[in-house]
């Protein structure tokens, strides 16, 4: 049976307990660094920590999610590394990292993935508004307040002030299944205990060396995960139906994207938008002045910048099969275009078309990287 | 009223379908004049962007045609094309394009007949279907 340990939470609360746990991880002879979100100058950002003293600023449960760290983890693992790094990540960060590994942009060697049971996070704008409004609260206090409120599911109600981000409200993967070790919060009374659950031999090896007490039953957690997944799937279905209606014709799709200013923030924020250089910033799209005049004459009026629809459809073609639904595209949009909604809908369909699910299994090849000799007969009218 | 004349952009592979198209021409087979042929070295190099751009720029349909499975000059380009067409078809139908506007066929070098028939049939289908839903979008 896989190792399941108990992380005891004492008087000083769950954040102190998790820092203590990570200090033990960092002290392990095979671990050279811990990567986790820290409070850096008031902002919650991923940090690579080597000095145990600096773990006091670490807060993996903060309800802030300014970037999907999968891209950073990929960069940190590609090539030679000094020792192992233990990375504390959200489930969607692990799933995005899995996709990057498939693209050879990151490596699963020399890294121990510690996944947190994820209640979600606020959209960055909501988080900043909240910190401004409650300036007197410390970041730790804000995290603890969030941990108190989140388990009931109340923050998933769009009427909450504020609710967690839309992407989190429809996230059917709150449990970090691809992790080596799960930091279990679901179903636990976080004022008393949390769990560390080993899911792989790597995780088990590390966890056994930490010498933590065994946990009793995880039944409460299993039940909580099941309930959350069911609730989120129901919400996802409703959202998908609404989005399908909103983009059901090219005209409606154009309305949907009308506020897009081609800033390409969504692609920068996307952890799985994999090209090293995006074609949309190359000379291919440096049109000549006379071309604009020609297009304008054809229609009577030309919206500039051009290629907005082209950009979004191309990104759907490139990245929707690898979309893990982290919602950073919507988080990064300066004009509140529901990019995530579009990707969840289309990604759901394109992934289903190939029987694929992004982030599910590191051994499952990306659908556009392989083919079978006999398949998809419907594409060629029954001829294969 | 004048009959609707669809514009069809066809990406055809150099080794099979382009040769078939050539054969159809030299054999003076009757073909609808609505197709704009783009000769590619292989259907495997038909970037999804080419298809999207064609449809956004006023094409009423896109035809991609290459070698029969097993006959690809580059071993497996046509299999890759098939996956890309499946992917594009999922995306384009979600935004309301009729699936008949994107067609993939296998036409070998000696099948001039087959090429002329495919073109005539597609033009007939698209005429019945009417102008593309995306035609008004232009450069949005």
Coordinates of N, CA and C in Angstrom, one line a residue, chain A residues 224-350:
Chain A
X224 N -14.9 13.9 -0.6 CA -14.8 15.3 -1.0 C -14.4 15.6 -2.4
X225 N -13.4 14.8 -2.9 CA -12.9 14.9 -4.2 C -14.0 14.6 -5.2
X226 N -14.7 13.5 -4.9 CA -15.8 13.1 -5.8 C -16.9 14.1 -5.9
X227 N -17.3 14.7 -4.7 CA -18.3 15.7 -4.7 C -17.9 16.9 -5.5
X228 N -16.7 17.4 -5.3 CA -16.2 18.6 -6.0 C -16.2 18.3 -7.5
X229 N -15.7 17.2 -7.9 CA -15.6 16.9 -9.3 C -17.0 16.9 -10.0
X230 N -17.9 16.3 -9.3 CA -19.3 16.2 -9.8 C -19.9 17.6 -9.9
X231 N -19.7 18.4 -8.9 CA -20.2 19.8 -8.9 C -19.6 20.6 -10.0
X232 N -18.3 20.5 -10.2 CA -17.6 21.3 -11.2 C -18.0 20.8 -12.6
X233 N -18.2 19.5 -12.8 CA -18.6 19.0 -14.1 C -19.9 19.5 -14.5
X234 N -20.8 19.6 -13.5 CA -22.2 20.1 -13.8 C -22.0 21.5 -14.2
X235 N -21.2 22.3 -13.5 CA -21.0 23.7 -13.9 C -20.4 23.8 -15.3
X236 N -19.4 22.9 -15.5 CA -18.7 23.0 -16.8 C -19.7 22.7 -18.0
X237 N -20.6 21.8 -17.8 CA -21.6 21.5 -18.8 C -22.5 22.7 -19.1
X238 N -22.9 23.4 -18.1 CA -23.7 24.6 -18.3 C -22.9 25.6 -19.0
X239 N -21.7 25.8 -18.6 CA -20.8 26.9 -19.2 C -20.6 26.5 -20.7
X240 N -20.3 25.3 -21.0 CA -20.1 24.9 -22.3 C -21.3 25.1 -23.2
X241 N -22.5 24.8 -22.7 CA -23.7 25.0 -23.5 C -23.9 26.5 -23.8
X242 N -23.6 27.3 -22.8 CA -23.7 28.8 -23.0 C -22.7 29.3 -24.0
X243 N -21.4 28.8 -23.9 CA -20.4 29.2 -24.8 C -20.7 28.8 -26.2
X244 N -21.2 27.5 -26.4 CA -21.5 27.0 -27.7 C -22.5 27.9 -28.4
X245 N -23.5 28.4 -27.6 CA -24.5 29.3 -28.2 C -23.9 30.6 -28.6
X246 N -23.0 31.1 -27.7 CA -22.3 32.4 -28.0 C -21.4 32.4 -29.2
X247 N -20.9 31.3 -29.6 CA -20.0 31.3 -30.7 C -20.5 30.4 -31.9
X248 N -21.8 30.2 -31.9 CA -22.4 29.2 -32.8 C -22.4 29.6 -34.3
X249 N -22.1 30.8 -34.6 CA -21.9 31.2 -36.0 C -20.7 32.1 -36.1
X250 N -20.1 32.2 -37.4 CA -19.0 33.1 -37.5 C -19.3 34.5 -37.1
X251 N -20.5 35.0 -37.3 CA -20.9 36.3 -36.9 C -20.8 36.5 -35.4
X252 N -21.4 35.5 -34.7 CA -21.4 35.5 -33.2 C -20.0 35.4 -32.7
X253 N -19.2 34.6 -33.3 CA -17.8 34.4 -32.9 C -17.1 35.8 -33.1
X254 N -17.4 36.5 -34.1 CA -16.8 37.8 -34.3 C -17.2 38.8 -33.2
X255 N -18.5 38.7 -32.8 CA -19.0 39.5 -31.7 C -18.3 39.2 -30.4
X256 N -18.1 37.9 -30.2 CA -17.4 37.4 -29.0 C -16.0 37.9 -28.9
X257 N -15.3 38.1 -30.0 CA -13.9 38.5 -30.0 C -13.8 40.0 -30.3
X258 N -14.9 40.7 -30.4 CA -14.9 42.1 -30.9 C -14.0 43.0 -30.1
X259 N -13.8 42.8 -28.8 CA -13.0 43.7 -28.0 C -11.5 43.3 -28.0
X260 N -11.1 42.3 -28.8 CA -9.7 41.8 -28.9 C -8.9 42.9 -29.6
X261 N -7.8 43.2 -28.9 CA -6.9 44.2 -29.5 C -5.6 43.6 -30.0
X262 N -5.6 42.3 -30.2 CA -4.4 41.6 -30.7 C -3.1 41.9 -29.8
X263 N -3.3 41.9 -28.5 CA -2.1 42.1 -27.7 C -1.4 40.8 -27.5
X264 N -2.1 39.7 -27.8 CA -1.5 38.3 -27.6 C -1.1 38.0 -26.2
X265 N -1.7 38.7 -25.2 CA -1.4 38.3 -23.8 C -1.9 36.9 -23.6
X266 N -3.0 36.4 -24.2 CA -3.5 35.1 -23.9 C -2.5 34.0 -24.3
X267 N -1.8 34.3 -25.4 CA -0.8 33.3 -25.8 C 0.4 33.3 -24.9
X268 N 0.8 34.5 -24.5 CA 2.0 34.6 -23.6 C 1.6 33.9 -22.2
X269 N 0.4 34.1 -21.7 CA 0.0 33.5 -20.5 C -0.2 32.0 -20.6
X270 N -0.5 31.5 -21.8 CA -0.9 30.1 -21.9 C 0.3 29.2 -21.7
X271 N 0.2 28.3 -20.8 CA 1.4 27.4 -20.5 C 1.7 26.4 -21.6
X272 N 0.7 26.1 -22.5 CA 0.9 25.1 -23.5 C 0.9 25.6 -24.9
X273 N 0.9 27.0 -25.0 CA 1.1 27.5 -26.4 C 2.6 27.4 -26.7
X274 N 2.9 26.4 -27.5 CA 4.3 25.8 -27.4 C 5.3 26.4 -28.3
X275 N 4.9 27.2 -29.4 CA 5.9 27.6 -30.3 C 6.9 28.5 -29.7
X276 N 8.2 28.4 -30.1 CA 9.2 29.3 -29.5 C 9.1 30.7 -30.1
X277 N 8.7 30.8 -31.4 CA 8.4 32.1 -31.9 C 7.0 32.0 -32.6
X278 N 6.1 32.9 -32.1 CA 4.7 32.8 -32.6 C 4.7 33.4 -34.0
X279 N 4.1 32.7 -35.0 CA 4.0 33.2 -36.4 C 3.3 34.5 -36.5
X280 N 2.4 34.8 -35.5 CA 1.7 36.1 -35.6 C 2.5 37.3 -35.3
X281 N 3.8 37.1 -34.8 CA 4.6 38.3 -34.6 C 5.8 38.2 -35.6
X282 N 5.7 37.4 -36.6 CA 6.7 37.3 -37.6 C 6.4 38.2 -38.9
X283 N 7.3 38.2 -39.8 CA 7.0 39.0 -41.0 C 5.8 38.5 -41.8
X284 N 5.4 37.3 -41.6 CA 4.2 36.7 -42.3 C 3.0 37.7 -42.1
X285 N 3.0 38.3 -41.0 CA 1.8 39.2 -40.7 C 2.2 40.7 -40.7
X286 N 3.3 41.0 -41.3 CA 3.7 42.4 -41.6 C 3.1 42.7 -42.9
X287 N 1.8 43.0 -43.0 CA 1.2 43.3 -44.3 C 1.7 44.7 -44.8
X288 N 1.6 44.8 -46.1 CA 2.0 46.1 -46.8 C 0.8 47.1 -46.7
X289 N 1.1 48.3 -46.7 CA 0.1 49.3 -46.6 C -1.0 49.2 -47.7
X290 N -0.6 48.9 -48.9 CA -1.6 48.8 -50.0 C -2.5 47.6 -49.7
X291 N -2.1 46.6 -49.0 CA -3.0 45.5 -48.7 C -4.1 45.9 -47.8
X292 N -3.8 46.7 -46.8 CA -4.9 47.3 -46.0 C -5.9 48.1 -46.8
X293 N -5.3 48.9 -47.7 CA -6.2 49.7 -48.5 C -7.1 48.9 -49.3
X294 N -6.6 47.8 -49.9 CA -7.4 46.9 -50.7 C -8.5 46.2 -49.9
X295 N -8.1 45.7 -48.7 CA -9.1 45.1 -47.9 C -10.2 46.1 -47.5
X296 N -9.8 47.3 -47.2 CA -10.8 48.3 -46.8 C -11.7 48.6 -47.9
X297 N -11.2 48.7 -49.2 CA -12.0 49.0 -50.3 C -13.1 47.9 -50.5
X298 N -12.6 46.6 -50.3 CA -13.5 45.5 -50.5 C -14.7 45.5 -49.6
X299 N -14.5 46.0 -48.4 CA -15.6 46.0 -47.4 C -16.2 47.4 -47.1
X300 N -15.5 48.4 -47.5 CA -16.0 49.8 -47.2 C -15.4 50.3 -45.9
X301 N -15.2 49.4 -44.9 CA -14.5 49.8 -43.7 C -13.8 48.5 -43.2
X302 N -12.6 48.8 -42.7 CA -11.7 47.7 -42.2 C -11.4 47.9 -40.8
X303 N -11.6 46.8 -40.0 CA -11.3 46.9 -38.6 C -9.8 46.7 -38.5
X304 N -9.1 47.6 -37.8 CA -7.6 47.3 -37.5 C -7.4 47.3 -36.0
X305 N -6.6 46.5 -35.4 CA -5.7 45.5 -36.2 C -6.5 44.4 -36.8
X306 N -5.9 43.8 -37.9 CA -6.6 42.8 -38.6 C -6.1 41.4 -38.1
X307 N -6.6 40.3 -38.7 CA -6.2 39.0 -38.3 C -6.6 38.5 -36.9
X308 N -7.6 39.2 -36.3 CA -8.0 38.8 -35.0 C -8.6 37.4 -35.0
X309 N -9.6 37.2 -35.9 CA -10.3 35.9 -35.9 C -9.3 34.8 -36.4
X310 N -8.4 35.2 -37.3 CA -7.4 34.3 -37.8 C -6.5 33.8 -36.6
X311 N -6.1 34.8 -35.8 CA -5.2 34.5 -34.6 C -5.9 33.5 -33.7
X312 N -7.2 33.8 -33.3 CA -7.8 32.9 -32.3 C -8.1 31.5 -32.9
X313 N -8.5 31.4 -34.1 CA -8.8 30.1 -34.7 C -7.5 29.3 -34.8
X314 N -6.4 30.0 -35.1 CA -5.1 29.3 -35.3 C -4.7 28.8 -33.9
X315 N -4.9 29.6 -32.9 CA -4.5 29.2 -31.5 C -5.3 28.0 -31.1
X316 N -6.6 28.0 -31.5 CA -7.4 26.9 -31.1 C -6.9 25.6 -31.8
X317 N -6.4 25.8 -33.1 CA -5.9 24.7 -33.8 C -4.6 24.2 -33.2
X318 N -3.8 25.1 -32.7 CA -2.4 24.7 -32.2 C -2.6 24.2 -30.8
X319 N -3.3 24.8 -29.9 CA -3.2 24.5 -28.5 C -4.5 23.9 -27.8
X320 N -5.6 23.8 -28.6 CA -6.8 23.3 -27.8 C -6.6 21.9 -27.4
X321 N -5.9 21.1 -28.2 CA -5.8 19.7 -27.8 C -4.9 19.5 -26.5
X322 N -4.1 20.6 -26.2 CA -3.2 20.5 -25.0 C -3.8 21.4 -23.9
X323 N -5.0 21.9 -24.1 CA -5.5 22.9 -23.1 C -5.9 22.1 -21.8
X324 N -5.4 22.6 -20.7 CA -5.7 22.0 -19.4 C -6.7 22.9 -18.6
X325 N -7.2 23.9 -19.2 CA -8.3 24.7 -18.6 C -7.8 25.6 -17.4
X326 N -6.6 26.0 -17.3 CA -6.1 26.7 -16.2 C -6.7 28.1 -16.1
X327 N -7.1 28.7 -17.2 CA -7.8 30.0 -17.2 C -6.9 31.2 -17.3
X328 N -5.6 30.9 -17.4 CA -4.6 32.1 -17.5 C -4.9 33.0 -18.7
X329 N -5.4 32.4 -19.8 CA -5.7 33.3 -20.9 C -6.7 34.3 -20.6
X330 N -7.8 33.9 -19.9 CA -8.8 34.9 -19.5 C -8.2 35.9 -18.4
X331 N -7.4 35.3 -17.6 CA -6.8 36.1 -16.5 C -5.9 37.2 -17.1
X332 N -5.3 36.9 -18.3 CA -4.4 37.9 -18.9 C -5.0 38.9 -19.8
X333 N -6.3 38.6 -20.1 CA -6.9 39.5 -21.2 C -7.3 40.9 -20.6
X334 N -6.8 41.9 -21.2 CA -7.1 43.3 -20.7 C -8.5 43.7 -21.0
X335 N -9.2 43.0 -21.8 CA -10.5 43.4 -22.2 C -11.6 42.4 -21.9
X336 N -11.3 41.5 -21.0 CA -12.3 40.6 -20.4 C -13.0 39.7 -21.5
X337 N -12.2 39.3 -22.5 CA -12.8 38.4 -23.4 C -12.8 37.0 -22.8
X338 N -13.9 36.3 -22.8 CA -13.9 34.9 -22.1 C -13.1 33.9 -23.0
X339 N -11.8 34.0 -23.0 CA -11.0 33.1 -23.8 C -11.0 31.7 -23.3
X340 N -10.9 31.6 -22.0 CA -10.9 30.3 -21.3 C -12.2 29.5 -21.7
X341 N -13.3 30.2 -21.7 CA -14.6 29.5 -22.0 C -14.5 28.9 -23.4
X342 N -14.0 29.7 -24.3 CA -13.9 29.2 -25.7 C -13.0 28.0 -25.8
X343 N -11.9 28.1 -25.1 CA -10.9 27.0 -25.1 C -11.5 25.7 -24.4
X344 N -12.2 25.9 -23.3 CA -12.7 24.7 -22.6 C -13.7 24.0 -23.6
X345 N -14.6 24.8 -24.3 CA -15.5 24.2 -25.2 C -14.8 23.5 -26.3
X346 N -14.0 24.2 -27.1 CA -13.4 23.7 -28.3 C -12.4 22.6 -27.9
X347 N -11.6 22.8 -26.8 CA -10.6 21.9 -26.3 C -11.3 20.6 -25.9
X348 N -12.5 20.7 -25.3 CA -13.2 19.5 -24.9 C -13.6 18.7 -26.2
X349 N -14.0 19.4 -27.2 CA -14.4 18.7 -28.4 C -13.2 18.1 -29.2
X350 N -12.1 18.9 -29.3 CA -11.0 18.4 -30.1 C -10.3 17.3 -29.4

